[in-house]
mmCIF file with all atom_site columns, C-alpha atoms in Angstrom:
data_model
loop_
_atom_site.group_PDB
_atom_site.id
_atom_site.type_symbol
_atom_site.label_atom_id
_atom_site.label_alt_id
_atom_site.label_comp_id
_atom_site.label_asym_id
_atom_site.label_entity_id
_atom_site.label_seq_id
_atom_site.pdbx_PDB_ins_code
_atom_site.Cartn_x
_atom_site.Cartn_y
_atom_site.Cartn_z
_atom_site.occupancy
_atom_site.B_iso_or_equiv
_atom_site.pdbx_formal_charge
_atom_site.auth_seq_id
_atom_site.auth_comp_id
_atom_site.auth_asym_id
_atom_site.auth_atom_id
_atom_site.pdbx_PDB_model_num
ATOM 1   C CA . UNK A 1 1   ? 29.881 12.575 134.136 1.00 47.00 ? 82  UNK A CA 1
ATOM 2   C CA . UNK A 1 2   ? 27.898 15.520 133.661 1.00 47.00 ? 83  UNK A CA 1
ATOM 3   C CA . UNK A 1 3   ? 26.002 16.700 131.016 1.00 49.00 ? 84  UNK A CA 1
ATOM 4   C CA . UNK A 1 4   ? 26.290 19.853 129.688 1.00 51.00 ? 85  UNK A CA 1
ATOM 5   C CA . UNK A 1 5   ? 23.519 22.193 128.084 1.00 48.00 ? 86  UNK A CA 1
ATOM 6   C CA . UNK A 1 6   ? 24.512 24.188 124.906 1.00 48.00 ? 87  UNK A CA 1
ATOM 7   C CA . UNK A 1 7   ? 22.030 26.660 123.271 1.00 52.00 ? 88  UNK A CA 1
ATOM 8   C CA . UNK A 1 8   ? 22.410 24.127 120.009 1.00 53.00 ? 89  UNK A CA 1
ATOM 9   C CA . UNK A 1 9   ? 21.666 21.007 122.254 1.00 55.00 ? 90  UNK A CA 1
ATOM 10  C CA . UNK A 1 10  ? 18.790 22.630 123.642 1.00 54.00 ? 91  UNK A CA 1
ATOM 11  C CA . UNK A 1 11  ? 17.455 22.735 120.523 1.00 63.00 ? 92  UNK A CA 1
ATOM 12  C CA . UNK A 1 12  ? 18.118 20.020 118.671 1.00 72.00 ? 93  UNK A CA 1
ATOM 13  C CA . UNK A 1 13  ? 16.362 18.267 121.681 1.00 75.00 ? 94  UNK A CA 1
ATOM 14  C CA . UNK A 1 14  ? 13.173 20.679 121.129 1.00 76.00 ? 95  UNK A CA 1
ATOM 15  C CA . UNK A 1 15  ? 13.440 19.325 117.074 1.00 87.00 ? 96  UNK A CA 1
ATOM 16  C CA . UNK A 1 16  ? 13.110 15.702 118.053 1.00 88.00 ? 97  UNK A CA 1
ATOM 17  C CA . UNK A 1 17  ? 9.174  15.694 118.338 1.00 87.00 ? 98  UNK A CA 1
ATOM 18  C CA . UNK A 1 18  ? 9.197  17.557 114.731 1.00 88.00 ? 99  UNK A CA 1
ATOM 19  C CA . UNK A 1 19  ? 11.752 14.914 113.753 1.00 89.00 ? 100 UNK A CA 1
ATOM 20  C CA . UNK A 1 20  ? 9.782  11.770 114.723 1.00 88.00 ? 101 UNK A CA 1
ATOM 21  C CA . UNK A 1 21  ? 6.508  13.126 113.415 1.00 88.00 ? 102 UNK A CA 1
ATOM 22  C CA . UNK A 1 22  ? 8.791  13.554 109.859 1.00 89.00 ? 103 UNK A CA 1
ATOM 23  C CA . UNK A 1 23  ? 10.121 10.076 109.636 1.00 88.00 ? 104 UNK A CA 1
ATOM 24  C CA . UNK A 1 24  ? 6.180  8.872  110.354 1.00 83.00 ? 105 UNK A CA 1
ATOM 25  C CA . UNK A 1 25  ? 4.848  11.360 107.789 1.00 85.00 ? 106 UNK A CA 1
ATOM 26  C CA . UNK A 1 26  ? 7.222  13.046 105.319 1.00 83.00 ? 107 UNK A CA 1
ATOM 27  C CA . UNK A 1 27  ? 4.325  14.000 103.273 1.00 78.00 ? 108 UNK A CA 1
ATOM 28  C CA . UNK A 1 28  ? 2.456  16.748 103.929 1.00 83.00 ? 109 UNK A CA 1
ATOM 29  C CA . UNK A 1 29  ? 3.163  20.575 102.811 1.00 86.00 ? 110 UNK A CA 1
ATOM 30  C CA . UNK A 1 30  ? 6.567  21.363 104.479 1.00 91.00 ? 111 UNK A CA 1
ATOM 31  C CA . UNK A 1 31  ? 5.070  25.250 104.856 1.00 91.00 ? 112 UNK A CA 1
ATOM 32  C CA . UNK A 1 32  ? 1.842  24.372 106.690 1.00 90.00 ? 113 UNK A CA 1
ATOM 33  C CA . UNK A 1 33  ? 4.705  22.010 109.460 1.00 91.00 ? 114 UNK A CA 1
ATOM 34  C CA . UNK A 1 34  ? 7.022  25.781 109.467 1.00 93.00 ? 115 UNK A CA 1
ATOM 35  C CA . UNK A 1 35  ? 3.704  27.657 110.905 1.00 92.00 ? 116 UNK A CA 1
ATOM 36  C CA . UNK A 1 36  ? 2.153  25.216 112.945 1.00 91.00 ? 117 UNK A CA 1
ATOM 37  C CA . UNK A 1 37  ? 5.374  24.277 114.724 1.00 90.00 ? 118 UNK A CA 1
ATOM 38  C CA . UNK A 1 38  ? 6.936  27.554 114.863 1.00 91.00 ? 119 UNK A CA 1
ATOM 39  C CA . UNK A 1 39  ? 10.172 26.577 113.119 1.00 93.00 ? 120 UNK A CA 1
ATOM 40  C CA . UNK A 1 40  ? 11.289 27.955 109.763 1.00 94.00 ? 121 UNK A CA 1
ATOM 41  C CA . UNK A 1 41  ? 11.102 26.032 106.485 1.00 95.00 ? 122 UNK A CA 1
ATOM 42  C CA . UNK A 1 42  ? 14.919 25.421 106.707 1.00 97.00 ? 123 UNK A CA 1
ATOM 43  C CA . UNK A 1 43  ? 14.526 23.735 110.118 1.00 94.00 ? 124 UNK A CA 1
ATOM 44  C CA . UNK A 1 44  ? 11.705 21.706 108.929 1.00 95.00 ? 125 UNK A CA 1
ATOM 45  C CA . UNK A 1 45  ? 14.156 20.353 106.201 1.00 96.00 ? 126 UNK A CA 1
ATOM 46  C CA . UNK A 1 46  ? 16.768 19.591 107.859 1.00 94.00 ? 127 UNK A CA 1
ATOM 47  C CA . UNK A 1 47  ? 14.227 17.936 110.799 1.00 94.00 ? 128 UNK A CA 1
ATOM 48  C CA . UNK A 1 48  ? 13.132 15.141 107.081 1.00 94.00 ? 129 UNK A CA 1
ATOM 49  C CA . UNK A 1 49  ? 15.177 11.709 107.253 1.00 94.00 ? 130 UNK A CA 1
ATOM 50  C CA . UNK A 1 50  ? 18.904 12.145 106.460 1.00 93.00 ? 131 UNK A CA 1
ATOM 51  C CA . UNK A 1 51  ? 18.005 10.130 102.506 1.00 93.00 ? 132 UNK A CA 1
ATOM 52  C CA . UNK A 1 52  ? 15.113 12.137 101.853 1.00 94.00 ? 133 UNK A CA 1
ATOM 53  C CA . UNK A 1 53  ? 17.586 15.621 101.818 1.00 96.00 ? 134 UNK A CA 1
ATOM 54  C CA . UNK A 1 54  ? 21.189 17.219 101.379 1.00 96.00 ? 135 UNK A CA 1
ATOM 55  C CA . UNK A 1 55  ? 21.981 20.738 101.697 1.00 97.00 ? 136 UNK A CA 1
ATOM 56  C CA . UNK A 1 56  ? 24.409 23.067 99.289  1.00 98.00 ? 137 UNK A CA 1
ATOM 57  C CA . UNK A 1 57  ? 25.840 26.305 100.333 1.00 97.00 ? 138 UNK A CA 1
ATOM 58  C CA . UNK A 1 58  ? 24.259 29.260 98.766  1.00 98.00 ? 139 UNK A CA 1
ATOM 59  C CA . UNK A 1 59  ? 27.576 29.759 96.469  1.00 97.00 ? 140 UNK A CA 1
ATOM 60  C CA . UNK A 1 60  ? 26.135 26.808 94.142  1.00 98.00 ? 141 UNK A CA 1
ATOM 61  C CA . UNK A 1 61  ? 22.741 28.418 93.196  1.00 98.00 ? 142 UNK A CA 1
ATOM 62  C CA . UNK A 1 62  ? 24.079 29.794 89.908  1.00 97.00 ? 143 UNK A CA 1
ATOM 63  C CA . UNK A 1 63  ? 25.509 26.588 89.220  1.00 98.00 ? 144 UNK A CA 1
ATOM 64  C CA . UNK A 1 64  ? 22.136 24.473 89.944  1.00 98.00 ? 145 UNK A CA 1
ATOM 65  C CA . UNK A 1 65  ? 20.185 27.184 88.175  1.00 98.00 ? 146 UNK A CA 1
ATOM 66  C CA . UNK A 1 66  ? 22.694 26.497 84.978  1.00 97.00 ? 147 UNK A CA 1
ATOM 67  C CA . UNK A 1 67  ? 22.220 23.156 85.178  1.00 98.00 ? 148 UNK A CA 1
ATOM 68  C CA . UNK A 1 68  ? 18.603 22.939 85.703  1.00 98.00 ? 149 UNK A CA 1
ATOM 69  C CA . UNK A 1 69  ? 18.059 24.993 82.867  1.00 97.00 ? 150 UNK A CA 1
ATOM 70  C CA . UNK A 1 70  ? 18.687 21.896 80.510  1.00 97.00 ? 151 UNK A CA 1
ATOM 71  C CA . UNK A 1 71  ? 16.411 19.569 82.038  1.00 98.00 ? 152 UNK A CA 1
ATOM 72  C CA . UNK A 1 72  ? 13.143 20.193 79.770  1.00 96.00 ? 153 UNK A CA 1
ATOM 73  C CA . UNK A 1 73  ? 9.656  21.551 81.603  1.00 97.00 ? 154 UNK A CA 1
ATOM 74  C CA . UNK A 1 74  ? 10.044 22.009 85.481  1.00 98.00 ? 155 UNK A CA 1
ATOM 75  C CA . UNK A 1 75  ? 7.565  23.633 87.828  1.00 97.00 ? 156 UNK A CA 1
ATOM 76  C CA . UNK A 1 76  ? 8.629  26.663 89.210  1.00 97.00 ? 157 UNK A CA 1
ATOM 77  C CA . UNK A 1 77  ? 6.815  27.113 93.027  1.00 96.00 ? 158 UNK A CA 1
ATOM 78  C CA . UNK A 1 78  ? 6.886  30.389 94.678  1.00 96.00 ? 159 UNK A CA 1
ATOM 79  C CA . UNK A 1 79  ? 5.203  29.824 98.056  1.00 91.00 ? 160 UNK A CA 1
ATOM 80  C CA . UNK A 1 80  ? 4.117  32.534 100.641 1.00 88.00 ? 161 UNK A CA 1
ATOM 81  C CA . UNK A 1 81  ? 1.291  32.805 103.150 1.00 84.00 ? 162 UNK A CA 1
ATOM 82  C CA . UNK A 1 82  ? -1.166 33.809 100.600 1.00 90.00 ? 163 UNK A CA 1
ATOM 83  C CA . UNK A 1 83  ? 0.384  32.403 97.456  1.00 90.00 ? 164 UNK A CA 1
ATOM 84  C CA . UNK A 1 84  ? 0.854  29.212 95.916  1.00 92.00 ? 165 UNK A CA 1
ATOM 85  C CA . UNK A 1 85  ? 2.241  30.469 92.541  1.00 94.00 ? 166 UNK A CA 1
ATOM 86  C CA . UNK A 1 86  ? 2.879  27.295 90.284  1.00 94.00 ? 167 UNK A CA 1
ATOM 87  C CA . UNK A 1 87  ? 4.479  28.044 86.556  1.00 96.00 ? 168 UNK A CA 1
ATOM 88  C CA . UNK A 1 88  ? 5.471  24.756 84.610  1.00 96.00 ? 169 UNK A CA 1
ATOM 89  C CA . UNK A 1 89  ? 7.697  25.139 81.747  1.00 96.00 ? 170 UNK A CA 1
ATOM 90  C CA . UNK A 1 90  ? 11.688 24.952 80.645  1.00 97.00 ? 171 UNK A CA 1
ATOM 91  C CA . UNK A 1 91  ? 14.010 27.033 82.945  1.00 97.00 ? 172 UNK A CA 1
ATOM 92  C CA . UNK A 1 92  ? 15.613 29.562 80.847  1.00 96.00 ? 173 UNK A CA 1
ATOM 93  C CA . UNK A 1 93  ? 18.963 30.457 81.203  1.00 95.00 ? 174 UNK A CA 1
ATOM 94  C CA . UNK A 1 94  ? 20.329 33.538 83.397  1.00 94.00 ? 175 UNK A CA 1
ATOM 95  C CA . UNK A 1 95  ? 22.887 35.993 83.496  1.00 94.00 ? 176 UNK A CA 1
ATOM 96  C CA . UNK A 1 96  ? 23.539 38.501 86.336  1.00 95.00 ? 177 UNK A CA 1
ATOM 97  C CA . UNK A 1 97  ? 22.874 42.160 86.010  1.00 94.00 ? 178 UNK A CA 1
ATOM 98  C CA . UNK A 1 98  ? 21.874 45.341 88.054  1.00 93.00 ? 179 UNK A CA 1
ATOM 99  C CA . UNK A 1 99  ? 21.697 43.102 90.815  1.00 92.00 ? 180 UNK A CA 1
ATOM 100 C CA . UNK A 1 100 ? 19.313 40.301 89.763  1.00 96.00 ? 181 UNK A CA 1
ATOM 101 C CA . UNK A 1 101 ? 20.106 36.778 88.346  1.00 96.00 ? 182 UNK A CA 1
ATOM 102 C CA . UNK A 1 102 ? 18.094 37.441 85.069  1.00 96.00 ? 183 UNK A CA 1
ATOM 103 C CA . UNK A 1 103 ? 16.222 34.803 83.323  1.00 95.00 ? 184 UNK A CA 1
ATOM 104 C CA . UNK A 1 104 ? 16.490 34.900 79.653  1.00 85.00 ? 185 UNK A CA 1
ATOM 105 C CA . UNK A 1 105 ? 12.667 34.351 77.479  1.00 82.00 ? 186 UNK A CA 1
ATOM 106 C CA . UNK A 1 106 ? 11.233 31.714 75.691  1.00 85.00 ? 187 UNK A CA 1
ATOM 107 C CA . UNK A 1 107 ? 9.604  30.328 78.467  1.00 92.00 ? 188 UNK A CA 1
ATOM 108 C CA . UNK A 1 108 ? 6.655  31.011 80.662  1.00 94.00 ? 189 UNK A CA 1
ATOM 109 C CA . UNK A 1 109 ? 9.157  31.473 83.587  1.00 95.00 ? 190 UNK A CA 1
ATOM 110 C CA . UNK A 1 110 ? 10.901 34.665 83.719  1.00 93.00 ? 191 UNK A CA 1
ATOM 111 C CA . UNK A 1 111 ? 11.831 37.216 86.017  1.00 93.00 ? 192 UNK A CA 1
ATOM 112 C CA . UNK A 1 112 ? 14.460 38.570 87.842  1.00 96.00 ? 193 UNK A CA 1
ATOM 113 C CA . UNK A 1 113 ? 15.978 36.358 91.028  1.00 97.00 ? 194 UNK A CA 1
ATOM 114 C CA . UNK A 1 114 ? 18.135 37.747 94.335  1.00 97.00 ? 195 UNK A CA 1
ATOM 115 C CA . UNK A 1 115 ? 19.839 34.842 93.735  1.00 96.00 ? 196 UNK A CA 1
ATOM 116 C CA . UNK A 1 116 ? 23.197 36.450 95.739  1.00 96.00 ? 197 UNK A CA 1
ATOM 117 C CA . UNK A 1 117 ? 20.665 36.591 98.538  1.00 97.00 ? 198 UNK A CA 1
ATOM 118 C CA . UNK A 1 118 ? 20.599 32.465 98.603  1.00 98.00 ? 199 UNK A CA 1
ATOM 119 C CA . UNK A 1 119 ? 21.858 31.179 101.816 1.00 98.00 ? 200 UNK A CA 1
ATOM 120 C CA . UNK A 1 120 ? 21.903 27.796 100.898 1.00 97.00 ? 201 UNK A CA 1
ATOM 121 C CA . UNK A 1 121 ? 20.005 24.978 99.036  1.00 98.00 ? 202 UNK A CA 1
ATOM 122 C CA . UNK A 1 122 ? 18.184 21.839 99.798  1.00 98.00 ? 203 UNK A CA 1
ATOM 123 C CA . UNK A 1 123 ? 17.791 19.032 97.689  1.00 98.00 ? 204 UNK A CA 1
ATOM 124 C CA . UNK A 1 124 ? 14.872 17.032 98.704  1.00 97.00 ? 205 UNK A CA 1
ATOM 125 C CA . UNK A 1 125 ? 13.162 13.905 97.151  1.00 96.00 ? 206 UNK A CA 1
ATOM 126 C CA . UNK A 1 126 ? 10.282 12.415 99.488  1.00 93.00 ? 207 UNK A CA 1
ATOM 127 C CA . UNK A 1 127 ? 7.092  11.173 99.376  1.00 86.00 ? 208 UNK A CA 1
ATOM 128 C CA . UNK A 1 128 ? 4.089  13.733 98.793  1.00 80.00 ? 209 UNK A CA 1
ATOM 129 C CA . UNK A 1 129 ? 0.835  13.842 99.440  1.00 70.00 ? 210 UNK A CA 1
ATOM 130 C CA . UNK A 1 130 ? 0.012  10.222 98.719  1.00 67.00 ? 211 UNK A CA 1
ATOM 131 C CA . UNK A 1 131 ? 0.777  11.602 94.890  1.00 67.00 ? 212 UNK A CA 1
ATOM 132 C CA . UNK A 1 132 ? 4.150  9.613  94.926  1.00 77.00 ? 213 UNK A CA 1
ATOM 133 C CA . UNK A 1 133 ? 7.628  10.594 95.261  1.00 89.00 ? 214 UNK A CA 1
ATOM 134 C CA . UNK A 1 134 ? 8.513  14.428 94.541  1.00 94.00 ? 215 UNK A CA 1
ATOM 135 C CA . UNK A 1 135 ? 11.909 16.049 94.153  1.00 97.00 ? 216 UNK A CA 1
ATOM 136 C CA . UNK A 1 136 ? 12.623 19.673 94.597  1.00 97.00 ? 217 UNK A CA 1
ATOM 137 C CA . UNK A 1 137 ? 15.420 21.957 94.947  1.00 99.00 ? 218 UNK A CA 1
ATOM 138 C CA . UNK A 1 138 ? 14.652 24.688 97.243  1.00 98.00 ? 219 UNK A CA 1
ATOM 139 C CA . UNK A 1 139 ? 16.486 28.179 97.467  1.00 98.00 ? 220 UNK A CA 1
ATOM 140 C CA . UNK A 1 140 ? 16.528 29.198 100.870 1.00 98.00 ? 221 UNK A CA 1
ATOM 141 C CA . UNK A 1 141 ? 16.797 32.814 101.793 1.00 97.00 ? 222 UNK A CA 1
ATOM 142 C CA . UNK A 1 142 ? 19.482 33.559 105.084 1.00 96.00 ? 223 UNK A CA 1
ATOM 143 C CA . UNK A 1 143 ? 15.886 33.661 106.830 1.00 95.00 ? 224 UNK A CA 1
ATOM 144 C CA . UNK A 1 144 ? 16.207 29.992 106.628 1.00 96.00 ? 225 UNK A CA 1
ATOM 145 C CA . UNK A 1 145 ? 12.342 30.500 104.102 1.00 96.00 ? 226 UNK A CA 1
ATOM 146 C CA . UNK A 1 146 ? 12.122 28.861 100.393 1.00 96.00 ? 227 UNK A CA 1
ATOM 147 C CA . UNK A 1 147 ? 12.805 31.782 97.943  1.00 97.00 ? 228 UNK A CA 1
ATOM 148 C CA . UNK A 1 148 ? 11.190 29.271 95.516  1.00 97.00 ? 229 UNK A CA 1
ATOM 149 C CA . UNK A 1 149 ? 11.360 25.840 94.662  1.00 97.00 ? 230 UNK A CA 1
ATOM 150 C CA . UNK A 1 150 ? 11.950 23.792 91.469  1.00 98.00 ? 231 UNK A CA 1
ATOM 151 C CA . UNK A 1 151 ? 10.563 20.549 90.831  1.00 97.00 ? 232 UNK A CA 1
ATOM 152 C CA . UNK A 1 152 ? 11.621 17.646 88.556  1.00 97.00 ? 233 UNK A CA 1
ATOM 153 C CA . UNK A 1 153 ? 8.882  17.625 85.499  1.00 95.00 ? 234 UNK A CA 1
ATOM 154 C CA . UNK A 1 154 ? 5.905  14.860 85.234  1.00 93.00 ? 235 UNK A CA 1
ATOM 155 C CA . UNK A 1 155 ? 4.107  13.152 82.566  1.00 92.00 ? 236 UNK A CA 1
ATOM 156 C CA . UNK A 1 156 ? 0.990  13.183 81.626  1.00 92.00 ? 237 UNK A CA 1
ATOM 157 C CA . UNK A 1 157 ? 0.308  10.572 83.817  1.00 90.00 ? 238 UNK A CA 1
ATOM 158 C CA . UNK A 1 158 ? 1.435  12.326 86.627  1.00 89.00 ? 239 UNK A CA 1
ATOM 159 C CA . UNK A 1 159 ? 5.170  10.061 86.752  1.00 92.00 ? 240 UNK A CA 1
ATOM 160 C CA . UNK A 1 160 ? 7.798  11.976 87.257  1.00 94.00 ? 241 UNK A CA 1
ATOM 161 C CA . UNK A 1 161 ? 9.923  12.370 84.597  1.00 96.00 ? 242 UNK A CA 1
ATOM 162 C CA . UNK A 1 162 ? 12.685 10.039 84.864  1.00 97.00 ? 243 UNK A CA 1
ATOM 163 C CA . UNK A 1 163 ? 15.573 11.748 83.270  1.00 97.00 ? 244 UNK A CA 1
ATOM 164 C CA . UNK A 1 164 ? 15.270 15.027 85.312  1.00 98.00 ? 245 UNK A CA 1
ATOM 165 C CA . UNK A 1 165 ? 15.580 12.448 88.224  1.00 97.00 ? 246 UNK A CA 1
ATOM 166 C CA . UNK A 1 166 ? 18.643 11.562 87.040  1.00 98.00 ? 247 UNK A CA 1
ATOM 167 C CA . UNK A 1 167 ? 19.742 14.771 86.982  1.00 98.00 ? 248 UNK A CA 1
ATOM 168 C CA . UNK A 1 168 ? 18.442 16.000 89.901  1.00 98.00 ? 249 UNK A CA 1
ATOM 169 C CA . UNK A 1 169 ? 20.077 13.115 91.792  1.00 97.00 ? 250 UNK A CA 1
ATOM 170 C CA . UNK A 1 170 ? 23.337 13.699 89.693  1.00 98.00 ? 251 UNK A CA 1
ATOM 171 C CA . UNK A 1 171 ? 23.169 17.574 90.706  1.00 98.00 ? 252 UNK A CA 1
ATOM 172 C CA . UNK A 1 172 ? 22.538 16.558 94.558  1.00 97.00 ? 253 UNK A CA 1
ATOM 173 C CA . UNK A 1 173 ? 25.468 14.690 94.374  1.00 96.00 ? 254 UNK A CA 1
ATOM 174 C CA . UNK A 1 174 ? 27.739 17.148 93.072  1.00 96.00 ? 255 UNK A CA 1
ATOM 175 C CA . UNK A 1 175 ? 26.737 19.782 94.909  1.00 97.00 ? 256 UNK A CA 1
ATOM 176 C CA . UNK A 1 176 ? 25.734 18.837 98.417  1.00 95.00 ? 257 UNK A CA 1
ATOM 177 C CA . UNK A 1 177 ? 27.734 18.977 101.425 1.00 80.00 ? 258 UNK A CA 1
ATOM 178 C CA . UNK A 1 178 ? 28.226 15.555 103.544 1.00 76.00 ? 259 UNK A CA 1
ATOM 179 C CA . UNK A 1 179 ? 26.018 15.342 105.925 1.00 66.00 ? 260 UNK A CA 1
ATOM 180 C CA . UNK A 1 180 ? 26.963 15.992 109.662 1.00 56.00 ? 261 UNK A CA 1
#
């Protein structure tokens, strides 16, 4: 029998050292693994333990946005190679206009989103940075890069809160794909 080389076997092979090194440490900044193996933010993702993330098409974004926007105070995370940008407060609703998903006021988060521009999303709930679980759902642009990131709320303990963990978890599941 012989084996045959495809393009996508090729590299899925070349993933499995990014793979292993994500089962032993799922922790660390998911940006700082993109750059220093090369690999976009998407790829990193999907390289995290099948439990730890599920993926939704881009088609859902409005949906999770909608739904999201009920859960209380959230931190917002836009993330570039200079930026960190970190704004903690309700989600307000949207509405599309002119082009942009439009988020409504009365919060500290506003603005105006590409959201048509979402390829796909990524719910993801893994350890972080010895801080304790996380869980964030991250709007990936067709670049395969985080257009931003929302992340369940904590207390002032640091806990996260459990009731947006519910939802989140109730959102992954009604949203995501099965995974291949």
């Amino acid at each position: 029998m012989t084996t045959q080389h495809t393009p996508a076997a090729s590299q899925d092979a070349a993933l499995e050292p990014l793979r292993a090194r994500l089962l032993a440490e799922p922790g660390g900044v998911l940006e700082a693994v993109a750059a220093e193996t090369g690999v976009s933010l998407r790829a990193v993702v999907d390289c995290l333990p099948a439990a730890m993330r599920g993926f939704a098409p881009g088609s859902a974004a409005e949906a999770a946005m909608t739904d999201i926007a009920g859960w209380g105070p959230i931190t917002f995370l836009v993330h570039s190679a200079d930026l960190v940008l970190e704004c903690k407060g309700p989600l307000p609703l949207g509405q599309f206009g002119r082009g942009f998903y439009n988020l409504a006021g009365g919060s500290p988060i506003g603005g105006h989103i590409r959201l048509d521009r979402c390829a796909d999303l990524a719910f993801v709930r893994r350890p972080f940075m010895g801080s304790g679980d996380s869980c964030a759902v991250i709007f990936f642009s067709g670049d395969g890069e985080a257009m931003f990131k929302i992340f369940v709320g904590r207390d002032e303990k640091r806990q996260l809160l459990a009731d947006q963990v519910d939802r989140f978890l109730a959102l992954r599941d009604r949203l995501c794909l099965p995974a291949v």
